[in-house]
PDB file of C-alpha atoms in Angstrom:
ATOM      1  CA  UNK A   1      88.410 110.338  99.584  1.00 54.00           C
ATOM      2  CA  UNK A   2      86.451 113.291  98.545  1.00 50.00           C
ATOM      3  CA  UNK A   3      85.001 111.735  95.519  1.00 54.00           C
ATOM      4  CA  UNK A   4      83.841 109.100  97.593  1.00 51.00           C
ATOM      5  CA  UNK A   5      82.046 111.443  99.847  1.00 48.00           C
ATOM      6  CA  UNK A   6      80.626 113.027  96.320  1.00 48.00           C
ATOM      7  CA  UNK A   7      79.252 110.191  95.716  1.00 57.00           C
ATOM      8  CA  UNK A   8      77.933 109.179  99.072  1.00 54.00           C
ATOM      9  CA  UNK A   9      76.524 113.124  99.310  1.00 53.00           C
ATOM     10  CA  UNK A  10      74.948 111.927  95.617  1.00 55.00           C
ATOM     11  CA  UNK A  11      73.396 108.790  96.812  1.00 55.00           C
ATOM     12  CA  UNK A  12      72.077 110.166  99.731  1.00 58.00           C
ATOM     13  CA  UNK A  13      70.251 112.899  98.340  1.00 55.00           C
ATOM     14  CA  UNK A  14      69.047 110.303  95.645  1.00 55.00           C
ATOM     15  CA  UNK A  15      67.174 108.664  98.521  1.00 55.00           C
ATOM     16  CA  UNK A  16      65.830 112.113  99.779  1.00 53.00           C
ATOM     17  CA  UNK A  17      64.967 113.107  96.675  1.00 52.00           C
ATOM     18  CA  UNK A  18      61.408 111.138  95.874  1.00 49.00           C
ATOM     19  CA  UNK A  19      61.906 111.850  92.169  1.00 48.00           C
ATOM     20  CA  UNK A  20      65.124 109.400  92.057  1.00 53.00           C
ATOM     21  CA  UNK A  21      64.404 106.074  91.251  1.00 66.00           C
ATOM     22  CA  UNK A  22      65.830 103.202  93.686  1.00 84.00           C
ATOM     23  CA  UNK A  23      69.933 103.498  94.029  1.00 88.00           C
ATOM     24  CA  UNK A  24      71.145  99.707  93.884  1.00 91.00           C
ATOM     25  CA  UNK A  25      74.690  99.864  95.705  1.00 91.00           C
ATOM     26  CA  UNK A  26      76.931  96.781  95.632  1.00 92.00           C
ATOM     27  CA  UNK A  27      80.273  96.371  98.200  1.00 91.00           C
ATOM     28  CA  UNK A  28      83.106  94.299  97.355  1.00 94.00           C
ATOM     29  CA  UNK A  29      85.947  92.741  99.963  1.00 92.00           C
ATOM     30  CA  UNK A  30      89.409  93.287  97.976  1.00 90.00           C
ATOM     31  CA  UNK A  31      91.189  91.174  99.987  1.00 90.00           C
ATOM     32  CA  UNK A  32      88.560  87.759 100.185  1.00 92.00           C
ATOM     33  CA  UNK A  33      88.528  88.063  96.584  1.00 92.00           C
ATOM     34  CA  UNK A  34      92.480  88.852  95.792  1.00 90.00           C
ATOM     35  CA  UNK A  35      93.017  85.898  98.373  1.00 92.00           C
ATOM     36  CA  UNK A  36      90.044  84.034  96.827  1.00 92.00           C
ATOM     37  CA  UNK A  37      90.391  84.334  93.195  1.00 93.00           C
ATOM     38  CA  UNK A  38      91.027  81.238  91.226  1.00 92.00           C
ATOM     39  CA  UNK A  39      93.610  83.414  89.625  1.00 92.00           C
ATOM     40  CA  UNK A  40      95.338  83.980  92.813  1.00 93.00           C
ATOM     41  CA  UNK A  41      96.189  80.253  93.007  1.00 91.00           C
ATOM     42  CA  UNK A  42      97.918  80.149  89.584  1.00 93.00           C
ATOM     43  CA  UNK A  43      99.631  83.042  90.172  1.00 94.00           C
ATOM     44  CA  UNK A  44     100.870  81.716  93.536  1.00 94.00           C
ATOM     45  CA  UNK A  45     101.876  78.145  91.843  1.00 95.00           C
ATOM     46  CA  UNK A  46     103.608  80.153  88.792  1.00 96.00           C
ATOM     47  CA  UNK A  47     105.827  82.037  91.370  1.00 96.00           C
ATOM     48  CA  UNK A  48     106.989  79.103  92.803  1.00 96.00           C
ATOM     49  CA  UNK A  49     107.753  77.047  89.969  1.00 97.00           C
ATOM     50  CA  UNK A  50     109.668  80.512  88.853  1.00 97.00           C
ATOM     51  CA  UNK A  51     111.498  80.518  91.933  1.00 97.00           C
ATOM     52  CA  UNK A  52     112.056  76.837  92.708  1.00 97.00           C
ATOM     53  CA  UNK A  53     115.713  76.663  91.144  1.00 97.00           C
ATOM     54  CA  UNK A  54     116.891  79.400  93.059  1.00 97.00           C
ATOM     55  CA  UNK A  55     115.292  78.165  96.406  1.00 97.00           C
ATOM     56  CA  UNK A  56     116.788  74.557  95.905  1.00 98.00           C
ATOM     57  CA  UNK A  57     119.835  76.457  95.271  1.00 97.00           C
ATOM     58  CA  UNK A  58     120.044  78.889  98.454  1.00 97.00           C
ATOM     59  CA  UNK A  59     119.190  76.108 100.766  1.00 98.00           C
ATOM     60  CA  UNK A  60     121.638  73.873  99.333  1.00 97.00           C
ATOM     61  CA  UNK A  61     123.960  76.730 100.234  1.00 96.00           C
ATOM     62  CA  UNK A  62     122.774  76.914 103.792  1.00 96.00           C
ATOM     63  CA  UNK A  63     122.853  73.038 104.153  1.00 97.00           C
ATOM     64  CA  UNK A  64     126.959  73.137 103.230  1.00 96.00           C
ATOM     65  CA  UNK A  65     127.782  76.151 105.385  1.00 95.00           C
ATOM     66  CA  UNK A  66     125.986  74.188 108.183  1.00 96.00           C
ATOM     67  CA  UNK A  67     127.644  71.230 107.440  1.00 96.00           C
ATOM     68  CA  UNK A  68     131.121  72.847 107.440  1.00 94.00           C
ATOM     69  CA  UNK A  69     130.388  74.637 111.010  1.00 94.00           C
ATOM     70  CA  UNK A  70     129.492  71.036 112.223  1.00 95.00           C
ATOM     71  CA  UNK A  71     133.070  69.905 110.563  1.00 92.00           C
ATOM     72  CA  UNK A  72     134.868  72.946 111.909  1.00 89.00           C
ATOM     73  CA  UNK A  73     133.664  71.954 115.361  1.00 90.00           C
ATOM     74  CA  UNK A  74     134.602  68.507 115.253  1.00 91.00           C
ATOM     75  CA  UNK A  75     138.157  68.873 113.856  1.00 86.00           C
ATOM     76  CA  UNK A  76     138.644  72.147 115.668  1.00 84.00           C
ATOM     77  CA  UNK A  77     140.818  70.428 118.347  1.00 86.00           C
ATOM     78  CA  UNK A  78     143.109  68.829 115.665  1.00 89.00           C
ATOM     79  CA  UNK A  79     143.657  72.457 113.532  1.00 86.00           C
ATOM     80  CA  UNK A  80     146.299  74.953 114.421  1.00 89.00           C
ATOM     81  CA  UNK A  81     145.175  78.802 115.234  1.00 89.00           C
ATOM     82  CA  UNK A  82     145.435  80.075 111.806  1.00 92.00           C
ATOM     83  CA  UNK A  83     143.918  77.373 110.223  1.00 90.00           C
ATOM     84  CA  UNK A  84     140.855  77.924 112.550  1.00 89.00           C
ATOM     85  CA  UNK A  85     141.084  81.714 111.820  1.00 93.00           C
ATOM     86  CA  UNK A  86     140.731  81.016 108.321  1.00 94.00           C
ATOM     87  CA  UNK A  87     137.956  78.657 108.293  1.00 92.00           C
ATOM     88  CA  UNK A  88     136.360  81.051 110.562  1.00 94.00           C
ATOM     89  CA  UNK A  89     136.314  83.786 107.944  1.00 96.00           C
ATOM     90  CA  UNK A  90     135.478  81.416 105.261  1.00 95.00           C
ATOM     91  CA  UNK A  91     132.491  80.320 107.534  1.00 95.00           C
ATOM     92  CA  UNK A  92     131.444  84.203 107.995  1.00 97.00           C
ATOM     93  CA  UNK A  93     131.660  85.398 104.728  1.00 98.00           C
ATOM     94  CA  UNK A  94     129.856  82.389 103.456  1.00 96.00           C
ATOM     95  CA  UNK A  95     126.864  83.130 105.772  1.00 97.00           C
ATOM     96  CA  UNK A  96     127.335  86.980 104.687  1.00 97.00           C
ATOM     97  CA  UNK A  97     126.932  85.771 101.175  1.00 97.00           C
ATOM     98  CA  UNK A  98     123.854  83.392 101.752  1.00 97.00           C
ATOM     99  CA  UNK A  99     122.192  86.236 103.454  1.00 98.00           C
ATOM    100  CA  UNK A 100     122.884  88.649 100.670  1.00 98.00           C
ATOM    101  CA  UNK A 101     121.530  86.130  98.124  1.00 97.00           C
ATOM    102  CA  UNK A 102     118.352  85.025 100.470  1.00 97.00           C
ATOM    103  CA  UNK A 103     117.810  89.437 101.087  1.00 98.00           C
ATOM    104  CA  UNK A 104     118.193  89.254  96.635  1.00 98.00           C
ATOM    105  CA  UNK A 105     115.881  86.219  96.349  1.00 97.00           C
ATOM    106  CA  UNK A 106     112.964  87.332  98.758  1.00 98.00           C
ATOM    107  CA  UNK A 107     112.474  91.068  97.123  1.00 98.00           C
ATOM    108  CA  UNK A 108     112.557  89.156  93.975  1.00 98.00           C
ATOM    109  CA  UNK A 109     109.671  87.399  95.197  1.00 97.00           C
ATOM    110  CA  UNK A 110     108.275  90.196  96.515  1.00 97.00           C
ATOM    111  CA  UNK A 111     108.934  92.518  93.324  1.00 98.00           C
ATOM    112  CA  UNK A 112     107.340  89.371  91.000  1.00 97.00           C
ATOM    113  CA  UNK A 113     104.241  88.573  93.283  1.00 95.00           C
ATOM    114  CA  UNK A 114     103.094  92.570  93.531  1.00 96.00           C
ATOM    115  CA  UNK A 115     103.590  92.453  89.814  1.00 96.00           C
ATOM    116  CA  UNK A 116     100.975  89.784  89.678  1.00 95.00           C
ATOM    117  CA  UNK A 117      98.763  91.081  92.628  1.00 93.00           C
ATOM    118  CA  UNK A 118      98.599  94.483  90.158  1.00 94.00           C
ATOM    119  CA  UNK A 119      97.515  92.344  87.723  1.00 93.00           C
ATOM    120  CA  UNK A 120      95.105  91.127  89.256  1.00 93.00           C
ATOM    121  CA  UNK A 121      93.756  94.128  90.570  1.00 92.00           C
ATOM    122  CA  UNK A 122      93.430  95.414  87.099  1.00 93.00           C
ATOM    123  CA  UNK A 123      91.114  92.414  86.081  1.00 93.00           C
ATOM    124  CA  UNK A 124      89.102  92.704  89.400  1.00 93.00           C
ATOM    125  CA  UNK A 125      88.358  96.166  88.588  1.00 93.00           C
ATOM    126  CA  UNK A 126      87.328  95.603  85.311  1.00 95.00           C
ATOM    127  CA  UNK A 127      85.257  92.500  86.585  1.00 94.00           C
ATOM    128  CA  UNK A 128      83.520  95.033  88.561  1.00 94.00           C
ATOM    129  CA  UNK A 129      82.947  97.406  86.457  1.00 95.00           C
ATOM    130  CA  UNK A 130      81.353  94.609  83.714  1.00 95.00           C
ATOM    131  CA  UNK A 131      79.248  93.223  87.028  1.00 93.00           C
ATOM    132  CA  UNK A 132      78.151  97.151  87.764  1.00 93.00           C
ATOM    133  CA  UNK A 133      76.850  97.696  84.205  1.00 94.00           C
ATOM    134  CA  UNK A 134      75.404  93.825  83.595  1.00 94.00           C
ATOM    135  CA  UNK A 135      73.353  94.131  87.221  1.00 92.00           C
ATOM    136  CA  UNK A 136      72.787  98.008  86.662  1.00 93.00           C
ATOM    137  CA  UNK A 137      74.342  98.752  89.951  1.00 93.00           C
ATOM    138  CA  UNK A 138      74.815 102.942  90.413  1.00 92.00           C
ATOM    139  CA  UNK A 139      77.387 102.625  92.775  1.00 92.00           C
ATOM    140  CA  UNK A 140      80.185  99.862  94.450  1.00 92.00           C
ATOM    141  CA  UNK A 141      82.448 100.625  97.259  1.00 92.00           C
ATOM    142  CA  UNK A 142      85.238  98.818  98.116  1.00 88.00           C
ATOM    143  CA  UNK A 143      85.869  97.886 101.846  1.00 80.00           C
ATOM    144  CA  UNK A 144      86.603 100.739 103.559  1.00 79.00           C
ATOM    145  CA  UNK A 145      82.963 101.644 104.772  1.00 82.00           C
ATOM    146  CA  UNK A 146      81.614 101.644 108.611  1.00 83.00           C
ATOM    147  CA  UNK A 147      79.278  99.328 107.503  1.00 84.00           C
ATOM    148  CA  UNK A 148      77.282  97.500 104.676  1.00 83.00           C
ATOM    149  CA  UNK A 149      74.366  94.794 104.973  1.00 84.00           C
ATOM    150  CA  UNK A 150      75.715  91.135 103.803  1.00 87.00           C
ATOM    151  CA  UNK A 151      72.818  91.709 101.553  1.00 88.00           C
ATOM    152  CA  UNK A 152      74.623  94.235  99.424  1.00 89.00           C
ATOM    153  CA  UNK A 153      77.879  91.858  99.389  1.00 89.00           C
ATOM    154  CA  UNK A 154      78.669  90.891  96.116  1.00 91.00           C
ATOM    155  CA  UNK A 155      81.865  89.731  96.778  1.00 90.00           C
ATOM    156  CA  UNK A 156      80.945  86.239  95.837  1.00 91.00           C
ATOM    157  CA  UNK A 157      79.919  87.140  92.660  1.00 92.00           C
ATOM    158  CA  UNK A 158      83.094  88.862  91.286  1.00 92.00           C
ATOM    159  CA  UNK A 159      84.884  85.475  92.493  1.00 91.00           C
ATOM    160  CA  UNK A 160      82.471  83.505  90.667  1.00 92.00           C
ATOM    161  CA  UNK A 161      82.831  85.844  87.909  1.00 90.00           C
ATOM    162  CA  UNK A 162      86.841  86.046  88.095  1.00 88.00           C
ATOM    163  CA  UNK A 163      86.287  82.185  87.224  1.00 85.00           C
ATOM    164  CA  UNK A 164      84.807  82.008  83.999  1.00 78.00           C
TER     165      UNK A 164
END
């Protein structure tokens, strides 16, 4: 934060200061162009071909505990009291498990898709920074400003980049 105002100070005095030369700022949405990026699509269809198995997997789970609650309800009338008891625990620790492994599959997810989100982020940056030096740009901010002209926006342009 206070290298940001540094640099805002910087800029500012550079338009004071007659014997600067025009500043040429540039301001980049994160988030348009992480949700944007044609990389973000591949990334998103790779995690869900690397996950498929294990999805298929935890909902065929789900599908036979519900099916043998539906069972344990029908024949419940016919089944003595410890039979019942037992299904009953069977039944609970089944949905205990399928919880346990749905808790393990989603921060798997979530551990895989922030690895690729970083990733991305590090090729955004350096997209940037290649943008900043080819267009001779002395200064992009990110999103967190009060507010910047849609003429400034170059948001586009590090998509269009990210592309190639």
């Amino acid at each position: 934060m206070k290298n940001l105002l540094l640099i805002l100070a910087a800029v500012i005095s550079g338009f004071i200061n007659p014997a600067f030369s025009e500043v040429k700022i540039g301001f980049v949405q994160v988030d348009k162009i992480l949700k944007e990026a044609p990389q973000t699509q591949t990334s998103n269809k790779k995690l869900e071909k690397e996950f498929k198995a294990r999805t298929e997997s935890l909902k065929k789970i789900i599908q036979g505990i519900q099916k043998e609650e539906k069972d344990f309800s029908k024949n419940s009338l016919t089944l003595s009291d410890t039979d019942k008891e037992k299904i009953t625990r069977k039944l609970q620790q089944d949905k205990i498990d399928a919880q346990r492994t749905e808790r393990e599959l989603r921060e798997d997810i979530d551990l895989r898709r922030r690895e690729e989100i970083n990733s991305l982020q590090s090729q955004v940056n350096q997209t940037i920074e290649k943008l900043a030096k080819e267009k001779k740009y002395d200064l992009i901010v990110y999103q967190g400003v009060a507010y910047a002209s849609p003429a400034i926006d170059i948001t586009d342009m590090v998509i269009k980049s990210l592309g190639k």
